[in-house]
PDB file of C-alpha atoms in Angstrom:
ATOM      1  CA  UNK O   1      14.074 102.013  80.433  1.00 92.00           C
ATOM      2  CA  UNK O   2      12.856  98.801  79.046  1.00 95.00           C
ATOM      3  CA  UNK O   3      13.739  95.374  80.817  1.00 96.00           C
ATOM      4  CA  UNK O   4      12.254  91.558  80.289  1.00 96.00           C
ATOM      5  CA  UNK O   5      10.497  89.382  82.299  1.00 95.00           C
ATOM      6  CA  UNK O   6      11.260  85.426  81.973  1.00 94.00           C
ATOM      7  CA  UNK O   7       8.699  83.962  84.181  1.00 94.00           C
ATOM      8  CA  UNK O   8       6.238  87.036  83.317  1.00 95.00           C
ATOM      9  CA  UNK O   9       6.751  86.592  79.833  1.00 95.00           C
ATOM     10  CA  UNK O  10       6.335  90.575  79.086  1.00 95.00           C
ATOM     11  CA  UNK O  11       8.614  93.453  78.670  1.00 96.00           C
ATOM     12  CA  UNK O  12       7.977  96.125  81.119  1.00 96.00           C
ATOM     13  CA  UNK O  13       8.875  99.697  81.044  1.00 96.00           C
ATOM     14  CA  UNK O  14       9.847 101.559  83.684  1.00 97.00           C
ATOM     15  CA  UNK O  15       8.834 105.585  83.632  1.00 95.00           C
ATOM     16  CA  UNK O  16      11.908 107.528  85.060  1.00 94.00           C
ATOM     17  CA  UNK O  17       9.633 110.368  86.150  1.00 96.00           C
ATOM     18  CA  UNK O  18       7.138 107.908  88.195  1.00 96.00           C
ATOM     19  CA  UNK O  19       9.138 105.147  88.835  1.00 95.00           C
ATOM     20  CA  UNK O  20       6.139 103.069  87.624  1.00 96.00           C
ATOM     21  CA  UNK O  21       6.328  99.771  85.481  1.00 96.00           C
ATOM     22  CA  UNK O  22       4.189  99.528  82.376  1.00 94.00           C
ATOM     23  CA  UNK O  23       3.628  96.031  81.573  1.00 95.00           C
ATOM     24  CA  UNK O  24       3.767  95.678  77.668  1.00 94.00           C
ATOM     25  CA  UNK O  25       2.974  92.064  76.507  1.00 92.00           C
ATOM     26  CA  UNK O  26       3.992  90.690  73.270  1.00 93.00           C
ATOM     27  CA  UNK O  27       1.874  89.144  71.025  1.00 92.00           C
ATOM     28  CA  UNK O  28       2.812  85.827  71.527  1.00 94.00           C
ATOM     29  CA  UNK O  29       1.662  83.852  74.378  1.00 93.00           C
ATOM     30  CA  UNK O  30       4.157  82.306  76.971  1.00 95.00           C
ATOM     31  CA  UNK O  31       6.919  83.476  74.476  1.00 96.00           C
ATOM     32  CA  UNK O  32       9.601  84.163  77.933  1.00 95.00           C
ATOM     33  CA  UNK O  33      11.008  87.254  76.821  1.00 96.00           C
ATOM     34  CA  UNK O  34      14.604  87.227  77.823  1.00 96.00           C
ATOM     35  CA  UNK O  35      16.509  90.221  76.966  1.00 97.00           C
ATOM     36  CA  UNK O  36      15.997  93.122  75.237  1.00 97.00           C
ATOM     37  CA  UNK O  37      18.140  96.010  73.272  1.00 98.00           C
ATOM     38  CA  UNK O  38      16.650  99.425  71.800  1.00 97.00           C
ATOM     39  CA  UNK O  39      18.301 100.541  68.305  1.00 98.00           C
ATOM     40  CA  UNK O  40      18.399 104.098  66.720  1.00 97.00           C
ATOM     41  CA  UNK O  41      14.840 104.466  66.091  1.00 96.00           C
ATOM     42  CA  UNK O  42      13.673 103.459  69.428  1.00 96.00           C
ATOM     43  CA  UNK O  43      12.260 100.119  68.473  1.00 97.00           C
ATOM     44  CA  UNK O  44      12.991  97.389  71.562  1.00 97.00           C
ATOM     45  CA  UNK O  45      14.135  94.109  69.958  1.00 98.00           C
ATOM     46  CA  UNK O  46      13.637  91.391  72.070  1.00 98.00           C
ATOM     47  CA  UNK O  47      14.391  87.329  72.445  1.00 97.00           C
ATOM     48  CA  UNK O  48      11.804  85.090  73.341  1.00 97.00           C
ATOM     49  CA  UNK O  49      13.547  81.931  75.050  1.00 96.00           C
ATOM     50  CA  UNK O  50      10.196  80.343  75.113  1.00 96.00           C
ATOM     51  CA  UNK O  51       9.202  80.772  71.604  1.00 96.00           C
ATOM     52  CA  UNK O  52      12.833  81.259  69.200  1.00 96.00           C
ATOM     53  CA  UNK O  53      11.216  84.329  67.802  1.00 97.00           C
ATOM     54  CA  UNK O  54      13.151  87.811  67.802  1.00 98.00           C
ATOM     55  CA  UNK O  55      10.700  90.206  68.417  1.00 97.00           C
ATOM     56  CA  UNK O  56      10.235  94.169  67.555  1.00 97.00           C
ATOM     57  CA  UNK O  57       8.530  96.310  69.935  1.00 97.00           C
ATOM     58  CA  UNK O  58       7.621  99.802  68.278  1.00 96.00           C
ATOM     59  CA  UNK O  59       6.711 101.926  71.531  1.00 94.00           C
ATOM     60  CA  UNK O  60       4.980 104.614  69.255  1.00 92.00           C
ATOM     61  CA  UNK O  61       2.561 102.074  67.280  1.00 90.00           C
ATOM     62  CA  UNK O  62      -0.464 101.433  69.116  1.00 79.00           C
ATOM     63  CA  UNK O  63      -2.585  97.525  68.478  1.00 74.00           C
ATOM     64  CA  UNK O  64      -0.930  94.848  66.764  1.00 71.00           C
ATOM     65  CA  UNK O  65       1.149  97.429  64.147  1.00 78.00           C
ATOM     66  CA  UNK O  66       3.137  97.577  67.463  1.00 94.00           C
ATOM     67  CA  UNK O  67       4.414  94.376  67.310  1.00 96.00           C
ATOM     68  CA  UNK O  68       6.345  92.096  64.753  1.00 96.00           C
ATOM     69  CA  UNK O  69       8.568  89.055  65.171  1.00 97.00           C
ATOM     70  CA  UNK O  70      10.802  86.690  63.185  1.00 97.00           C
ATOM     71  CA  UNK O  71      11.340  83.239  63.662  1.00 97.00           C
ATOM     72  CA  UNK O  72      15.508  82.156  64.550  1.00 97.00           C
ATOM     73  CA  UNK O  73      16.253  79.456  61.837  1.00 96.00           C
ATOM     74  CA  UNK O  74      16.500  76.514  62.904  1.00 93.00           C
ATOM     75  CA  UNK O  75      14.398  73.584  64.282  1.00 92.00           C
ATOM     76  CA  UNK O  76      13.530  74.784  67.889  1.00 94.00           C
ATOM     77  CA  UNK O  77      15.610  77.695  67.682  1.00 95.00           C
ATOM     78  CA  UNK O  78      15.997  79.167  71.712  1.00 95.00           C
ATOM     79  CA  UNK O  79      16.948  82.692  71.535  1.00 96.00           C
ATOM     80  CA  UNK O  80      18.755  83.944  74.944  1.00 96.00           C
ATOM     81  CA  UNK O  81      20.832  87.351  74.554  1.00 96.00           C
ATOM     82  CA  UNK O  82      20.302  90.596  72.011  1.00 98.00           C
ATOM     83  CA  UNK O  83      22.574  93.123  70.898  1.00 98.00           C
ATOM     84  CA  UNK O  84      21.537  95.707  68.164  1.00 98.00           C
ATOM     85  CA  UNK O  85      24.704  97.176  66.736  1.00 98.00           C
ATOM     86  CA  UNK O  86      25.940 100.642  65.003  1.00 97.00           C
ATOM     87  CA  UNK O  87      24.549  99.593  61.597  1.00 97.00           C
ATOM     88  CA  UNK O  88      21.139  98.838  63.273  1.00 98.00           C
ATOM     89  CA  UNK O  89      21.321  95.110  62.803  1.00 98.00           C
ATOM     90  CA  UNK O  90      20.634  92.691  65.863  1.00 98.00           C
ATOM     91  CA  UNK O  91      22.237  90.029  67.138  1.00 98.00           C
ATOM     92  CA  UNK O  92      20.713  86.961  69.028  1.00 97.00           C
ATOM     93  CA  UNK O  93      22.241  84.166  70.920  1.00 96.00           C
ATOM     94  CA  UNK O  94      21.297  80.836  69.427  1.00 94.00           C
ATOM     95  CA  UNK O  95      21.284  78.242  73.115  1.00 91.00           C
ATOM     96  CA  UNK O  96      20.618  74.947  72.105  1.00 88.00           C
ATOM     97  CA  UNK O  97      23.298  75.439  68.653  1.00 89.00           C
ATOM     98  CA  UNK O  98      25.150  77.620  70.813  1.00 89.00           C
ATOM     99  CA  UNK O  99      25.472  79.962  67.360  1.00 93.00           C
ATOM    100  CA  UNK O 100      25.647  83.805  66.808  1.00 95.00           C
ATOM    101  CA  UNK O 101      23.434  84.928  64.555  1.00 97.00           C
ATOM    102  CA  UNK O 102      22.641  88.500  62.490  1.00 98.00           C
ATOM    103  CA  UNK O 103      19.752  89.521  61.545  1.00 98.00           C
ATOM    104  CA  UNK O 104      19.191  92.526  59.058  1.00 98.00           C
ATOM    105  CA  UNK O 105      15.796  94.098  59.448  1.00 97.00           C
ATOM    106  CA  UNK O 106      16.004  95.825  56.215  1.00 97.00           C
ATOM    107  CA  UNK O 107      16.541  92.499  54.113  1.00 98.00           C
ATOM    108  CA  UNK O 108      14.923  90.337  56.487  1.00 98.00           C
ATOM    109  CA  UNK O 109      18.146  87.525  55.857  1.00 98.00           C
ATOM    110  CA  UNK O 110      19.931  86.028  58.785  1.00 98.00           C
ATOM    111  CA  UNK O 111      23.704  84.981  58.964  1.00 97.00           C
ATOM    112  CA  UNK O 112      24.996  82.638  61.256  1.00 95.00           C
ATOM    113  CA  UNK O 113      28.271  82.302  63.098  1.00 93.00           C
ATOM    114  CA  UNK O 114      29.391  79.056  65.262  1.00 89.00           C
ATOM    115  CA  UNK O 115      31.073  79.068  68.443  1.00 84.00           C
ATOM    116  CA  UNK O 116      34.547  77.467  68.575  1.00 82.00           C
ATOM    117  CA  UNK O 117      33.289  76.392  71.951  1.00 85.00           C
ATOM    118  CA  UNK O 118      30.394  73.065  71.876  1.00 81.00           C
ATOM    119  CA  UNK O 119      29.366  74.716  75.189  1.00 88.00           C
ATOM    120  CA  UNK O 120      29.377  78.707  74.394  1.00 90.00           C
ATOM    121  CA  UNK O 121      25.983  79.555  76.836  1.00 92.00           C
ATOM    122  CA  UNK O 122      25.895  83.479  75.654  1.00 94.00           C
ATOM    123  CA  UNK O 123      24.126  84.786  77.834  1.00 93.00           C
ATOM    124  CA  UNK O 124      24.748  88.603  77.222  1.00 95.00           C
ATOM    125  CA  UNK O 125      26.349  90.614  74.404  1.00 97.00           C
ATOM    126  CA  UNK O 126      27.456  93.433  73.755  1.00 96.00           C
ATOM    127  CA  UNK O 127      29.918  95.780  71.597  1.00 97.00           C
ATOM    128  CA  UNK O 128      31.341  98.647  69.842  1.00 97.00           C
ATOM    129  CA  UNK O 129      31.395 100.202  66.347  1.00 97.00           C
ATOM    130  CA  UNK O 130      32.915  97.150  64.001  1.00 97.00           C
ATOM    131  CA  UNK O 131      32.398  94.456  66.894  1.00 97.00           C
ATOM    132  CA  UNK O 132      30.485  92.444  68.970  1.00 97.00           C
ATOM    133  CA  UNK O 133      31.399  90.852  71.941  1.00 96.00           C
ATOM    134  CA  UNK O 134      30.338  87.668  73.716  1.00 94.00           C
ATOM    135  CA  UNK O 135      31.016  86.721  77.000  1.00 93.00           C
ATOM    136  CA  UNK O 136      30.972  82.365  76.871  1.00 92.00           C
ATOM    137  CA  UNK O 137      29.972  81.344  80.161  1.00 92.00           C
ATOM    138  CA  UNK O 138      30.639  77.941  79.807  1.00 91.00           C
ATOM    139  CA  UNK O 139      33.409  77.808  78.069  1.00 91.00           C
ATOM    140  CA  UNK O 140      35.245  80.708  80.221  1.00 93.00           C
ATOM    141  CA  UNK O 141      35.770  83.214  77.349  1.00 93.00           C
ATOM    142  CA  UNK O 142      35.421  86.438  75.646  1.00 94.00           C
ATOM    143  CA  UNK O 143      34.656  85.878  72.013  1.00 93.00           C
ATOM    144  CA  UNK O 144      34.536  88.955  69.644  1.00 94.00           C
ATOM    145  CA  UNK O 145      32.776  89.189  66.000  1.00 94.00           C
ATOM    146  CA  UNK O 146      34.267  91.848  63.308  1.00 94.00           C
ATOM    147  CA  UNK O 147      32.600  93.222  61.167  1.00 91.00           C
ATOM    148  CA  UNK O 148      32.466  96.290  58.413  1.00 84.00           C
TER     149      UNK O 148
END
């Protein structure tokens, strides 16, 4: 089980067998990782609130081919929430422009959605084959993205 640490700024991982946390630190200093999803290969995707990068944690790299990250478009883009859906591609909440956004690891593009809220606050997401779904916080609603 993989979790984030805000204040830590690390991803930890918790060994079911020990009960131990292994403190894994992404490359990026201070970055506040904030949540954190796994897709089908195993990678950990991760926002960094701090730092508006999405970040890829490989667990069975080793050294800095562990590691890679993409910036959020935007000027001072603050990632809060990740989903990774069926089709492998992850989804980020977008604070300050209170956007969804998609990101396809295979193409490297992003696609962005706006909220029909001006306050949205996102702060988790989550979904099912074709959808995504996004609690607003402060705008007291469920929102839900389709896709094919």
């Amino acid at each position: 089980m993989y979790f984030a640490s805000l204040a830590g700024s690390y991803v930890g991982r918790i060994d079911a067998a020990t009960h131990k946390v292994q403190v894994i630190e992404p490359p990026t200093p201070n970055q506040g990782a904030r949540r954190v999803w796994s897709d089908s290969k195993g990678m950990v995707w991760v926002a960094e609130w701090n730092s508006g990068n999405l970040s890829r944690y490989d667990p069975k790299s080793t050294g800095s081919g562990a590691w890679k990250a993409w910036k959020a478009p935007g000027e001072r883009p603050r990632t809060y929430a990740v989903y990774v859906d069926e089709t492998d591609k992850v989804w980020i909440a977008e604070w300050d422009k209170q956007l969804m956004m998609r990101f396809d690891p295979a193409t490297e593009k992003w696609d962005s959605y706006s909220s029909s809220s001006g306050t949205a606050n996102v702060r988790q997401i989550h979904g099912r084959k074709g959808e995504v779904w996004t609690p607003e916080s402060a705008a007291g609603k469920l929102v839900v993205y389709r896709y094919r």
